[in-house]
mmCIF file of C-alpha atoms in Angstrom:
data_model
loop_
_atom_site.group_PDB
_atom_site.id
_atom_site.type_symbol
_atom_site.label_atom_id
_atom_site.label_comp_id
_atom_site.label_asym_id
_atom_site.label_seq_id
_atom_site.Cartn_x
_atom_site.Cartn_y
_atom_site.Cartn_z
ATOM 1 C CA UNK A 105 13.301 -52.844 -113.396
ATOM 2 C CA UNK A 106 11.947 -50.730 -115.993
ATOM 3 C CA UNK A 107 7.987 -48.613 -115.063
ATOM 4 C CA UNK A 108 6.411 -46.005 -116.032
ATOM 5 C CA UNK A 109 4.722 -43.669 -113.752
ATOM 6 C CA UNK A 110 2.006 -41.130 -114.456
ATOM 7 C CA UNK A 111 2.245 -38.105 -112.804
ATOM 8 C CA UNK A 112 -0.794 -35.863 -111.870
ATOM 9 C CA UNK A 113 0.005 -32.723 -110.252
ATOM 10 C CA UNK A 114 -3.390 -31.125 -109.979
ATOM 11 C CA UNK A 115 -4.287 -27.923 -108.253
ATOM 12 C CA UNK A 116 -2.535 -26.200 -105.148
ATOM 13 C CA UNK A 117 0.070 -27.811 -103.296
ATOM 14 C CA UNK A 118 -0.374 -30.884 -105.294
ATOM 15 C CA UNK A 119 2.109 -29.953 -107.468
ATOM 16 C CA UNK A 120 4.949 -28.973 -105.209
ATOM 17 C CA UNK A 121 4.908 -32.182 -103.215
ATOM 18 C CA UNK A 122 4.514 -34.647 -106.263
ATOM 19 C CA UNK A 123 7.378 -32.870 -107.491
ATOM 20 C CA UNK A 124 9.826 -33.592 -104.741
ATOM 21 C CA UNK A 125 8.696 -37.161 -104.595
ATOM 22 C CA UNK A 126 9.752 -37.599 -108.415
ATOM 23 C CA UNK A 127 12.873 -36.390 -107.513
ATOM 24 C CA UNK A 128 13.350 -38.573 -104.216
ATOM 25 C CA UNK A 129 11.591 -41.377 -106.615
ATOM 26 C CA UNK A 130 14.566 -40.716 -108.835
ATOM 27 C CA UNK A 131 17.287 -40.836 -105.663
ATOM 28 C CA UNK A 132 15.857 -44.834 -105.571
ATOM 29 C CA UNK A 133 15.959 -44.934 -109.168
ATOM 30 C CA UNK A 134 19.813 -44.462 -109.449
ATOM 31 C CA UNK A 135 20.639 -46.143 -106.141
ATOM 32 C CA UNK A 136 19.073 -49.316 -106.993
ATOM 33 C CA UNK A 137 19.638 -49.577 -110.504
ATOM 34 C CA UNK A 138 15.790 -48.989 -111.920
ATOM 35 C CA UNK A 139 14.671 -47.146 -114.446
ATOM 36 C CA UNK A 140 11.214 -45.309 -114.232
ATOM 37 C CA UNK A 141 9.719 -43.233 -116.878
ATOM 38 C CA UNK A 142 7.780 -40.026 -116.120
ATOM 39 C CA UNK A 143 4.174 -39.262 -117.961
ATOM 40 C CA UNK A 144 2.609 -36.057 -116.843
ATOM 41 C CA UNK A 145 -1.115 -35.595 -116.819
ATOM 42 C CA UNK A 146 -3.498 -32.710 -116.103
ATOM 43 C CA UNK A 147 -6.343 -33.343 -113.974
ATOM 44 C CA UNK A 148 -8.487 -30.884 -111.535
ATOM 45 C CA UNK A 149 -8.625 -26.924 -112.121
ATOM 46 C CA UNK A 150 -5.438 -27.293 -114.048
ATOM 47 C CA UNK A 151 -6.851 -29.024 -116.724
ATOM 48 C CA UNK A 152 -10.047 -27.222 -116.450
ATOM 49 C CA UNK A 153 -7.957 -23.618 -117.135
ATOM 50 C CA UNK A 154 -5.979 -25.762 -119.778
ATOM 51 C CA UNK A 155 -8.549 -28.069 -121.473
ATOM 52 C CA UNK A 156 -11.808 -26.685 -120.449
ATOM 53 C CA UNK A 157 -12.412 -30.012 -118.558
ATOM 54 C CA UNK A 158 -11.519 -31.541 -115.298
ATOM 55 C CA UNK A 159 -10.114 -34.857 -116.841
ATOM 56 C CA UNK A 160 -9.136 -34.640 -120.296
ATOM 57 C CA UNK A 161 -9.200 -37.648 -122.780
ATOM 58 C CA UNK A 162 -5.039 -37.717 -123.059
ATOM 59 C CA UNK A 163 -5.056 -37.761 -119.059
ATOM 60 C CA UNK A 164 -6.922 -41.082 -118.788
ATOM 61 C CA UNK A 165 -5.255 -42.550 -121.881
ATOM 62 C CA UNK A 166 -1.884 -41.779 -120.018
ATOM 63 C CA UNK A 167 -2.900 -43.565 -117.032
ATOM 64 C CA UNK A 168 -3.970 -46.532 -118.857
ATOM 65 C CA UNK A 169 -0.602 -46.941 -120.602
ATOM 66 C CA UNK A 170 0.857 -46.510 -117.103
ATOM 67 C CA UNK A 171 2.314 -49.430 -114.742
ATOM 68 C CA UNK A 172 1.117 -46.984 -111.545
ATOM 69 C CA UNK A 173 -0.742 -43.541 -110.953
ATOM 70 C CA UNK A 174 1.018 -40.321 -108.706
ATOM 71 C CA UNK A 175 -1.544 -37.824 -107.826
ATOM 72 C CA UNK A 176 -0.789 -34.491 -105.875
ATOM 73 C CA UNK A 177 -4.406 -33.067 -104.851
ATOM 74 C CA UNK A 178 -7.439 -31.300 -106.711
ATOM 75 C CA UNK A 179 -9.598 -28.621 -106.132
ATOM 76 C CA UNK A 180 -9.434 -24.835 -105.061
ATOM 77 C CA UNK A 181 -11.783 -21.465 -104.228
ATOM 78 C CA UNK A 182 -11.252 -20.443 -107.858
ATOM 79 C CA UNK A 183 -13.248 -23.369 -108.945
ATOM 80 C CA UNK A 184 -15.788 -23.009 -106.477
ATOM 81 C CA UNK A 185 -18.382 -21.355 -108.312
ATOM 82 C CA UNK A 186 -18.163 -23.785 -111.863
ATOM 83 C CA UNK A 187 -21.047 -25.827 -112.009
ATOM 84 C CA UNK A 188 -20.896 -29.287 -110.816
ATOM 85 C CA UNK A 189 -19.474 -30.622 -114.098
ATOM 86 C CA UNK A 190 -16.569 -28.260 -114.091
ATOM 87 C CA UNK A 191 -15.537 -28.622 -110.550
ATOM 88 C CA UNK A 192 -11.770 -30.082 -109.784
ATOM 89 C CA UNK A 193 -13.505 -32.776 -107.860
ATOM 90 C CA UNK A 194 -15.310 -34.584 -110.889
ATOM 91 C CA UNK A 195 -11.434 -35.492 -112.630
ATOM 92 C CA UNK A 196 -10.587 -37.280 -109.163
ATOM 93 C CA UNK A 197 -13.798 -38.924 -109.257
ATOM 94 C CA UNK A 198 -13.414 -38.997 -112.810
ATOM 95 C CA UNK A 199 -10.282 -41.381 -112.416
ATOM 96 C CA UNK A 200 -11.448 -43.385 -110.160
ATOM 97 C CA UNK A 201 -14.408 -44.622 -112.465
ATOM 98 C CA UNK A 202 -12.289 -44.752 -115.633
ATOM 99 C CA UNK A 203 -9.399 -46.846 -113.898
ATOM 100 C CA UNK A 204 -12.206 -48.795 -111.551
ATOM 101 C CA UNK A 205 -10.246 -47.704 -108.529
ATOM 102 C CA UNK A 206 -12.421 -49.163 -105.992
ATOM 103 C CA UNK A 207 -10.663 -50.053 -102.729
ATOM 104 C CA UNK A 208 -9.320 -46.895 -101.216
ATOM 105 C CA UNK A 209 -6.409 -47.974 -98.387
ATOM 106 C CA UNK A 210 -5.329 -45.683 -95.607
ATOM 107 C CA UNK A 211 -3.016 -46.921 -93.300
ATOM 108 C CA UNK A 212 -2.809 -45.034 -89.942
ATOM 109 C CA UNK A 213 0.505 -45.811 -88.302
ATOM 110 C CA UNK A 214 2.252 -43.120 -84.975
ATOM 111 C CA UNK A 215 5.199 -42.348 -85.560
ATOM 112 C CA UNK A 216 7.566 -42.334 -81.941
ATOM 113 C CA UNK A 217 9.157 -38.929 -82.688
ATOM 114 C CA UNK A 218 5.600 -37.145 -83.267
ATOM 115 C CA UNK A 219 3.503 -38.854 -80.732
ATOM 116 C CA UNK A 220 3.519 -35.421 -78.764
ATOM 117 C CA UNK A 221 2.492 -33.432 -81.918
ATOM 118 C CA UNK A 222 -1.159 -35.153 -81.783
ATOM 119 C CA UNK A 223 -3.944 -33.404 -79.739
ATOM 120 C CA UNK A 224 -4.408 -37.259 -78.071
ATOM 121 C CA UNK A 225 -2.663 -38.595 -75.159
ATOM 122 C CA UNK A 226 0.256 -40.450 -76.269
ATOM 123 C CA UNK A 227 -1.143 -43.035 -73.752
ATOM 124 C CA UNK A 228 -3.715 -43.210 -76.526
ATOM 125 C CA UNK A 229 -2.160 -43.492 -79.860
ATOM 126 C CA UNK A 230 1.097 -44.932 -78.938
ATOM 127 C CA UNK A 231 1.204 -47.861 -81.326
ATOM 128 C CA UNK A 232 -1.902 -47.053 -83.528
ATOM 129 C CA UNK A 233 -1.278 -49.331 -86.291
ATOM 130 C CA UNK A 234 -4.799 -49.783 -88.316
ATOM 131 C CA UNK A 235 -5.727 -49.456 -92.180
ATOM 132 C CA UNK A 236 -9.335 -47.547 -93.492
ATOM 133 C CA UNK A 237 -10.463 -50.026 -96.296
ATOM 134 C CA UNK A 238 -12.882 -47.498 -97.951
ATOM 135 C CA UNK A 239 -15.385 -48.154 -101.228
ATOM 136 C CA UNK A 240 -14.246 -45.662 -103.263
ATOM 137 C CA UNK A 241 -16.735 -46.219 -106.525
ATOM 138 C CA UNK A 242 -19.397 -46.694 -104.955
ATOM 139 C CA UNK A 243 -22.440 -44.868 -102.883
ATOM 140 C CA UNK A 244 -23.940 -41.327 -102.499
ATOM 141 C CA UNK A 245 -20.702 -39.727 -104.357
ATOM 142 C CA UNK A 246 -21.611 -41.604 -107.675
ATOM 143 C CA UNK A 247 -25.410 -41.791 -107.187
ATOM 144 C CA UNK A 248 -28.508 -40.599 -109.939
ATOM 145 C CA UNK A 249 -30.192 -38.830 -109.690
ATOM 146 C CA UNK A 250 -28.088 -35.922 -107.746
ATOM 147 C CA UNK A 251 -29.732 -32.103 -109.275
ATOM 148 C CA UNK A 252 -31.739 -29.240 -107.353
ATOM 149 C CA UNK A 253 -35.487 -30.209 -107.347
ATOM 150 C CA UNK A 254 -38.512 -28.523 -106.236
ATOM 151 C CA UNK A 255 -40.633 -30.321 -103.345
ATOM 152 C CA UNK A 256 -43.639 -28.707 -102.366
ATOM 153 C CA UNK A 257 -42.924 -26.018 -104.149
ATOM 154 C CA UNK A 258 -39.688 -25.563 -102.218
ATOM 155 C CA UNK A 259 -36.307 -25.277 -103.646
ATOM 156 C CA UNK A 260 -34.665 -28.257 -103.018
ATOM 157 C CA UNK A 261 -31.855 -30.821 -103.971
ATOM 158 C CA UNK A 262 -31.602 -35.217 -104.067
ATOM 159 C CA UNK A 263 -28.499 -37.143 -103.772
ATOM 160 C CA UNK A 264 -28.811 -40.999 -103.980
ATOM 161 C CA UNK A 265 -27.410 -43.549 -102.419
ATOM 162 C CA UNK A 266 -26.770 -46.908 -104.482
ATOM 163 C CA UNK A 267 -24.926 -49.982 -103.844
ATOM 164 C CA UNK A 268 -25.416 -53.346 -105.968
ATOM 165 C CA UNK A 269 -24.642 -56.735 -104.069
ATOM 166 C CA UNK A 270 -21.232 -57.072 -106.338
ATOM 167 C CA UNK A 271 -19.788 -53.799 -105.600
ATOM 168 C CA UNK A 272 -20.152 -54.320 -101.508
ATOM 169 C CA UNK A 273 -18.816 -58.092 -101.279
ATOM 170 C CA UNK A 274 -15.584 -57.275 -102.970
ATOM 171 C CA UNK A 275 -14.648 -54.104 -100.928
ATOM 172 C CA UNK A 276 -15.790 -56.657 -98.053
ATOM 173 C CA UNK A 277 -13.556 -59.194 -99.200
ATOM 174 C CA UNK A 278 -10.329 -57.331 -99.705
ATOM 175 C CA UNK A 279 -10.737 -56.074 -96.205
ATOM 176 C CA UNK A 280 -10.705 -59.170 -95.130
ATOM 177 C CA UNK A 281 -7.977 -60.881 -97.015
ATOM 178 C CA UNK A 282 -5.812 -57.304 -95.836
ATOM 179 C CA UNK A 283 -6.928 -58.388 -92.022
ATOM 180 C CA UNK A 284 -5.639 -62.148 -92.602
ATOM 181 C CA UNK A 285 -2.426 -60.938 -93.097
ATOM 182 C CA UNK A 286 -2.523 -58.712 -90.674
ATOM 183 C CA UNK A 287 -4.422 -58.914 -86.876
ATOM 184 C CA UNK A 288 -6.998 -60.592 -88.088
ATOM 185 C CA UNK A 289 -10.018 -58.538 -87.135
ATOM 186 C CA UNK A 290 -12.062 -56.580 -89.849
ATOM 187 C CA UNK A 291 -14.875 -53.550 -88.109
ATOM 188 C CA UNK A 292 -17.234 -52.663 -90.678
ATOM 189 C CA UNK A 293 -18.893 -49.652 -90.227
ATOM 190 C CA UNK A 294 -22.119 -48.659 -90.941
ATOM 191 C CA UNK A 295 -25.559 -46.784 -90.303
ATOM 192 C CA UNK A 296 -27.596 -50.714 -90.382
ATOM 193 C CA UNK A 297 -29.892 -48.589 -87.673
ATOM 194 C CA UNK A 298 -31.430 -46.161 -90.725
ATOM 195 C CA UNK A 299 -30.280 -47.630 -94.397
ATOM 196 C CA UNK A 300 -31.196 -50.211 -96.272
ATOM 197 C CA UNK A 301 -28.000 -50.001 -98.064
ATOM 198 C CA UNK A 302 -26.241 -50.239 -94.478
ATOM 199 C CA UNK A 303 -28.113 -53.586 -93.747
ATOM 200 C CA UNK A 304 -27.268 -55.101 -97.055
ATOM 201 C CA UNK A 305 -23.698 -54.231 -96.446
ATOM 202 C CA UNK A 306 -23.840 -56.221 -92.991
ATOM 203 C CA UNK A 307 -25.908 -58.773 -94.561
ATOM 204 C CA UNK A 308 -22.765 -59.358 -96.805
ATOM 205 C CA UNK A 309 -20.348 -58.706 -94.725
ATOM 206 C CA UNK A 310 -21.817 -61.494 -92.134
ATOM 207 C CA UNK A 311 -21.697 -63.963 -95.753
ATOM 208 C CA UNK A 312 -18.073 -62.859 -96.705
ATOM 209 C CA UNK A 313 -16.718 -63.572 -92.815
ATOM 210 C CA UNK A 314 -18.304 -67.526 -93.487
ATOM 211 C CA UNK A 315 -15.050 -68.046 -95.681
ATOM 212 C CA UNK A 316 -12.337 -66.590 -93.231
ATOM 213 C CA UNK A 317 -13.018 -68.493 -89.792
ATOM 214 C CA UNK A 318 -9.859 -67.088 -88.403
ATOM 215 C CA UNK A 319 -10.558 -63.474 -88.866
ATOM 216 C CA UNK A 320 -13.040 -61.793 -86.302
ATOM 217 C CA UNK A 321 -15.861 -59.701 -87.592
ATOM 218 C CA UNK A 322 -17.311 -56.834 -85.392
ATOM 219 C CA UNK A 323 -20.581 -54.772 -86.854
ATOM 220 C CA UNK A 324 -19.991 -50.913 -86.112
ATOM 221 C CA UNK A 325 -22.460 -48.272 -86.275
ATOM 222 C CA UNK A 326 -20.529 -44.756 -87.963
ATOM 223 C CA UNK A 327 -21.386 -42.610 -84.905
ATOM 224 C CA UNK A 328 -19.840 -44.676 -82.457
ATOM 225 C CA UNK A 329 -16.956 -45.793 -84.872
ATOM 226 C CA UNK A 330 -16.419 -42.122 -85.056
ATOM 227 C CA UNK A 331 -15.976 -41.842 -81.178
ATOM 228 C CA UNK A 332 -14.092 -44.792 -80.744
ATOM 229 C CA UNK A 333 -11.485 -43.486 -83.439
ATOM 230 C CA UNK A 334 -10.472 -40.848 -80.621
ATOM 231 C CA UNK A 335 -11.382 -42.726 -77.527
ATOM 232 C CA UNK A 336 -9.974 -46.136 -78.242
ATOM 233 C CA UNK A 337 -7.790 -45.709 -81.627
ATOM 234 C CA UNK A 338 -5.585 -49.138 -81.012
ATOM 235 C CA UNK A 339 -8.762 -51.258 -80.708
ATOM 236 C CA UNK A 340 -8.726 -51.748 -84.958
ATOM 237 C CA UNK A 341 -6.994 -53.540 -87.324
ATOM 238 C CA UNK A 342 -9.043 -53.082 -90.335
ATOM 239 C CA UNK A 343 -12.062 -51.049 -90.714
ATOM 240 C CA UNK A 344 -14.031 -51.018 -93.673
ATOM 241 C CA UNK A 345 -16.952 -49.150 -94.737
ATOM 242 C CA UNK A 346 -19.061 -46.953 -97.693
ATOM 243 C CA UNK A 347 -18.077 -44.665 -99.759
ATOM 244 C CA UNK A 348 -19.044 -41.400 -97.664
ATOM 245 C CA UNK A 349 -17.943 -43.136 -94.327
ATOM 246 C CA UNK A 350 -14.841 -43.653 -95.128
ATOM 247 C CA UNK A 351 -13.844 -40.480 -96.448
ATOM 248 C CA UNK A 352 -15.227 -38.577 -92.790
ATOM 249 C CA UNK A 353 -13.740 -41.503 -90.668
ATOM 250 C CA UNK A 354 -10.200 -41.491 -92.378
ATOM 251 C CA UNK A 355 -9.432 -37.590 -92.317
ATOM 252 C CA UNK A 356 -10.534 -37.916 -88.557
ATOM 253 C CA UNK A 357 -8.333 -40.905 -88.272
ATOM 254 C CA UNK A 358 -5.474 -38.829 -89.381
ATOM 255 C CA UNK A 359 -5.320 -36.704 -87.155
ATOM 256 C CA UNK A 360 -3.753 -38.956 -84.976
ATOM 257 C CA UNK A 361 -0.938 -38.644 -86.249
ATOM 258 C CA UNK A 362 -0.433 -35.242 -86.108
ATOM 259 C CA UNK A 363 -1.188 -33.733 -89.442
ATOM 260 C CA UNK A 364 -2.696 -34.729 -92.709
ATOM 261 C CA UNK A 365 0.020 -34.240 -93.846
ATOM 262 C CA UNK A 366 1.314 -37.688 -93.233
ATOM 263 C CA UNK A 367 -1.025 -39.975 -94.705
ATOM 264 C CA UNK A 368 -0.479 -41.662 -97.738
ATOM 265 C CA UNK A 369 -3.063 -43.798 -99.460
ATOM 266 C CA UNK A 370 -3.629 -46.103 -102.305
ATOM 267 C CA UNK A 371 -6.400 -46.570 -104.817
ATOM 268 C CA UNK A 372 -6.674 -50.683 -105.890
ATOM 269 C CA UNK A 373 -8.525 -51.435 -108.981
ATOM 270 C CA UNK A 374 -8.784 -55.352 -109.905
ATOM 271 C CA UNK A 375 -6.772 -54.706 -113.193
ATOM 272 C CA UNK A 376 -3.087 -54.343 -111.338
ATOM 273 C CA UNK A 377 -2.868 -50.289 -112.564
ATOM 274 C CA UNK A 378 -3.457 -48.383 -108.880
ATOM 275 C CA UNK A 379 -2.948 -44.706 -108.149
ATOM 276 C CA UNK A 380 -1.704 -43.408 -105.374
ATOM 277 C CA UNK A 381 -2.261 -39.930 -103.628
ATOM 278 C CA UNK A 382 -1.980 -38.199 -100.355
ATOM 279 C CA UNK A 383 -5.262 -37.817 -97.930
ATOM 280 C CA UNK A 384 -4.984 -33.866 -97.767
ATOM 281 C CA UNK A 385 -6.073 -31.448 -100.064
ATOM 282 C CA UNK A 386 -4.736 -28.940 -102.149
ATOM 283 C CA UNK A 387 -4.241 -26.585 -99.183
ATOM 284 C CA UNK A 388 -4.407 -23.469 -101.660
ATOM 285 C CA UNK A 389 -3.649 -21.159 -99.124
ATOM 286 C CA UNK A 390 -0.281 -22.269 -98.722
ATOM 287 C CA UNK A 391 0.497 -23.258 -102.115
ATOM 288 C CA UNK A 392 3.875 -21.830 -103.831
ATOM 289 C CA UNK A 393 5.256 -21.131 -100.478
ATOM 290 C CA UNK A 394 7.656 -24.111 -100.684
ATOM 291 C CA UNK A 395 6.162 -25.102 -96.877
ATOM 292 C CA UNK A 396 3.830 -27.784 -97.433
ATOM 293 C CA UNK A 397 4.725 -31.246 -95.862
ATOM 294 C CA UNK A 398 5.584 -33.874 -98.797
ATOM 295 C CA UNK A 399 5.710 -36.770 -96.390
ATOM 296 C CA UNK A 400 1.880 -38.027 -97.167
ATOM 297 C CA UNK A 401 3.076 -38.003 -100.808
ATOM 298 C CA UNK A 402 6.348 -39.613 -100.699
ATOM 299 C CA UNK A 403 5.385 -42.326 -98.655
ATOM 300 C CA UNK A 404 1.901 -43.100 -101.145
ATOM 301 C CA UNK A 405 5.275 -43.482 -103.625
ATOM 302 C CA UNK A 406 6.555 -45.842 -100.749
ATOM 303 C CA UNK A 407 3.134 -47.795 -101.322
ATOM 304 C CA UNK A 408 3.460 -47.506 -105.385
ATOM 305 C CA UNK A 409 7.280 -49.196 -104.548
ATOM 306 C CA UNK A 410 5.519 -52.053 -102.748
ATOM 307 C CA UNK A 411 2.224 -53.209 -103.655
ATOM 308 C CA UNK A 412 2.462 -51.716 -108.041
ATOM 309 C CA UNK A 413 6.342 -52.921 -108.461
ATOM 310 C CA UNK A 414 6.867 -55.410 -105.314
ATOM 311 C CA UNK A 415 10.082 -53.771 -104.502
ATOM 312 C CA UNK A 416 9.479 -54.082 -100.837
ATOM 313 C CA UNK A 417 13.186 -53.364 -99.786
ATOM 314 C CA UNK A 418 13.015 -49.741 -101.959
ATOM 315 C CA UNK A 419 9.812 -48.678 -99.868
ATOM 316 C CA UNK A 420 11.363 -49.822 -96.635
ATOM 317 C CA UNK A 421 14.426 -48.021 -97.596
ATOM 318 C CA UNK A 422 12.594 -44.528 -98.473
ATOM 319 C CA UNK A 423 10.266 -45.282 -95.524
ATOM 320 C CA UNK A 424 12.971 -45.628 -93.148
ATOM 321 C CA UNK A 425 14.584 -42.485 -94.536
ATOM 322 C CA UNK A 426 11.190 -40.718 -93.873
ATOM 323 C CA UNK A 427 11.094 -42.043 -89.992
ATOM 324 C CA UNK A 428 14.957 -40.674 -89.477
ATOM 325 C CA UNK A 429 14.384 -37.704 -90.703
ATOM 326 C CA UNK A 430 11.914 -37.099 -88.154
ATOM 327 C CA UNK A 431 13.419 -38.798 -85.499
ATOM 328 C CA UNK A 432 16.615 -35.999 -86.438
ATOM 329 C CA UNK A 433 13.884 -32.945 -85.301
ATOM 330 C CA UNK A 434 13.191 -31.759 -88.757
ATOM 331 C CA UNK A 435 10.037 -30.664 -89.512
ATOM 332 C CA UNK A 436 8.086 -28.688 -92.023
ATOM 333 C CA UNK A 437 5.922 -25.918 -90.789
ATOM 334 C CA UNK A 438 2.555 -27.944 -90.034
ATOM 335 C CA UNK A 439 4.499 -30.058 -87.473
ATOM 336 C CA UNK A 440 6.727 -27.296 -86.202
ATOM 337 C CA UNK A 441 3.824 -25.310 -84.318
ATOM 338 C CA UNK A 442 5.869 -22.501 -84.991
ATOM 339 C CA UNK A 443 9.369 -23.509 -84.060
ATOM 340 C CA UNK A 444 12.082 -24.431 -86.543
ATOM 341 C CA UNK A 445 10.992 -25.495 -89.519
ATOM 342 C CA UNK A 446 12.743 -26.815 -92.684
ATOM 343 C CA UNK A 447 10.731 -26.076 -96.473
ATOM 344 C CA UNK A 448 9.335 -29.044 -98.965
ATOM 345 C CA UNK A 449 12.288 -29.012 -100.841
ATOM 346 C CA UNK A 450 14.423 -29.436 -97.917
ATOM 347 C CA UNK A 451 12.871 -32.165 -96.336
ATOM 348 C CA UNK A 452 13.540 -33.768 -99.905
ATOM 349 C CA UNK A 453 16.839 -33.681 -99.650
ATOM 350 C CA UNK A 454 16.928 -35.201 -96.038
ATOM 351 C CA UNK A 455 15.204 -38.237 -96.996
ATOM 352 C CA UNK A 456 17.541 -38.263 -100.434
ATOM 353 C CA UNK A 457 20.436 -38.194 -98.182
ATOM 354 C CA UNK A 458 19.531 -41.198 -96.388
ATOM 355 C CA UNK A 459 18.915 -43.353 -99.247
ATOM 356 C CA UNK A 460 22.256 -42.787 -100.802
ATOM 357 C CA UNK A 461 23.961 -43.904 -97.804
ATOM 358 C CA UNK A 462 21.226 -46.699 -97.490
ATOM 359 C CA UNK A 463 22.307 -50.873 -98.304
ATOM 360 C CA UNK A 464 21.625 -51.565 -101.602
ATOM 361 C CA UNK A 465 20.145 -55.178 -101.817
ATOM 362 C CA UNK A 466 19.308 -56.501 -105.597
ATOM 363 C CA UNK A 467 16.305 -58.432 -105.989
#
């Protein structure tokens, strides 16, 4: 199989981890016989030091010749004081609009040999397995007007928050064709108590669950959802929700597991061409240290494998390779709590390890 892959460092520790999962990416490349081509883009502060803006033309143009997206992280306290168009933050939102990346996907799965490293009972996570379907193009993050305004003579600012009938129904609906295949039950969360964009999301939600009788539908108000995501965690299956929701609910959701820093996630658009990224940050403070966990972003590469390039058996392989690794005791520093701890790099090689001695089975 021959793809090409656009790569998207970023800012901070974005780089370091994208660039150990090209080179575990090209451990699966040689073992199973593909061939994947490497396009490099700049995108956050990078490009804004380089290019003087946060997503250049030649960036999107990249990704649109691409077969799949790799993105490390964005954003830093060396941006912070740009103004709004010259913040790290508008390329990843940038992206998202120009590829129509609208169905964010976060799966939250325990693993056995770091059920002790979250602050919850194991009693309490053991065998989390749920996914975070969240809007991603959608809501008070791409609303206008959002500026500083003066009420009542008052400094002040407006954000808005916007969501046509069309853009709602088909998050709604790839939630529930995920929760088909899956447990069959789709939560979708919202604030139906105080918005009007809430109630037309459960308006549609209650149309959309018409055409899947076998899937269960449960309404879910955010504050609750939020406490049930740490008092009852393997009650979901699929939760779904806005824009701004989504992004609070799934960093709380991962810390389940222990750390961000093993959450992958994938960005569908309706075209085929998705991008992939890690849920954590840039984590600047760490960044060049060779320390940072890479496991969020190699398995999001895991995700590219199956859902971009259907090579299911290649991301069970370098998934597998990920879950021995831990299960050998290795960790990198944000899962050690300040035992032994192996770098970025190092963990790398683990997981390359494995997949050389790994079956090789030919599609």
């Amino acid at each position: 199989m021959e793809k090409t892959i656009a790569l998207l460092p970023g800012d901070g520790i974005g780089k370091e981890v994208l660039k150990v999962t090209v080179d575990v990416l090209k451990a699966i490349e040689e073992h199973f016989h593909h061939q994947f081509q490497f396009q490099y883009g700049l995108i956050g502060g990078d490009a804004i030091d380089q290019t003087g803006t946060p997503l250049p033309d030649e960036t999107v143009a990249i990704c649109k010749n691409a077969d799949a997206v790799l993105l490390g992280a964005v954003g830093g306290p060396k941006w912070d004081s740009n103004p709004p168009a010259l913040r790290p933050e508008k390329g990843l939102l940038g992206i998202r609009k120009q590829l129509d990346l609208y169905a964010n996907l976060r799966p939250i799965i325990t693993f056995q040999s770091l059920l002790d490293e979250s602050a919850l009972k194991r009693e309490y996570i053991d065998g989390v397995d749920f996914i975070v379907v969240r809007e991603l193009t959608g809501g008070l993050y791409f609303g206008e007007p959002s500026e500083r305004i003066t009420k009542d003579g008052e400094e002040g600012a407006v954000d808005t928050l916007i969501y046509k009938r069309s853009e709602i129904k088909r998050i709604i609906v790839s939630a529930f064709e995920m929760a088909s295949k899956r447990r069959k039950h789709v939560t979708s969360v919202d604030k139906a108590n105080v918005l009007e964009t809430s109630r037309l999301w459960r308006e549609i939600a209650e149309e959309v669950a018409k055409d899947y009788p076998d899937v269960t539908l449960e309404h879910m108000l955010v504050d609750n959802a939020a406490m049930q995501l740490i008092n009852a965690p393997k009650r979901f299956d699929v939760i779904v929700t806005e824009n701004m929701f989504g992004d609070i609910l799934s960093d709380e959701a991962s810390m389940i597991t222990g750390s961000l820093g093993m959450l992958p996630s994938a960005s569908l658009s309706s075209t085929g061409l998705h991008l992939y990224e890690p849920v954590h940050g840039s984590a600047p403070d760490i960044a060049g240290q060779n320390i940072a966990n890479p496991t969020a972003m190699i398995l999001s590469a895991a995700m590219m494998l199956r859902h971009s390039f259907d090579l299911e058996n290649e991301a069970k392989v370098l998934e597998d390779a990920v879950n021995q690794v831990l299960q050998s005791g290795k960790r990198t520093a944000d899962l050690a709590k300040g035992g032994p701890s192996i770098s970025t790099e190092q963990l790398a090689e683990e997981i390359k390890a494995i997949i050389a001695k790994s079956q090789t089975v030919s599609k």
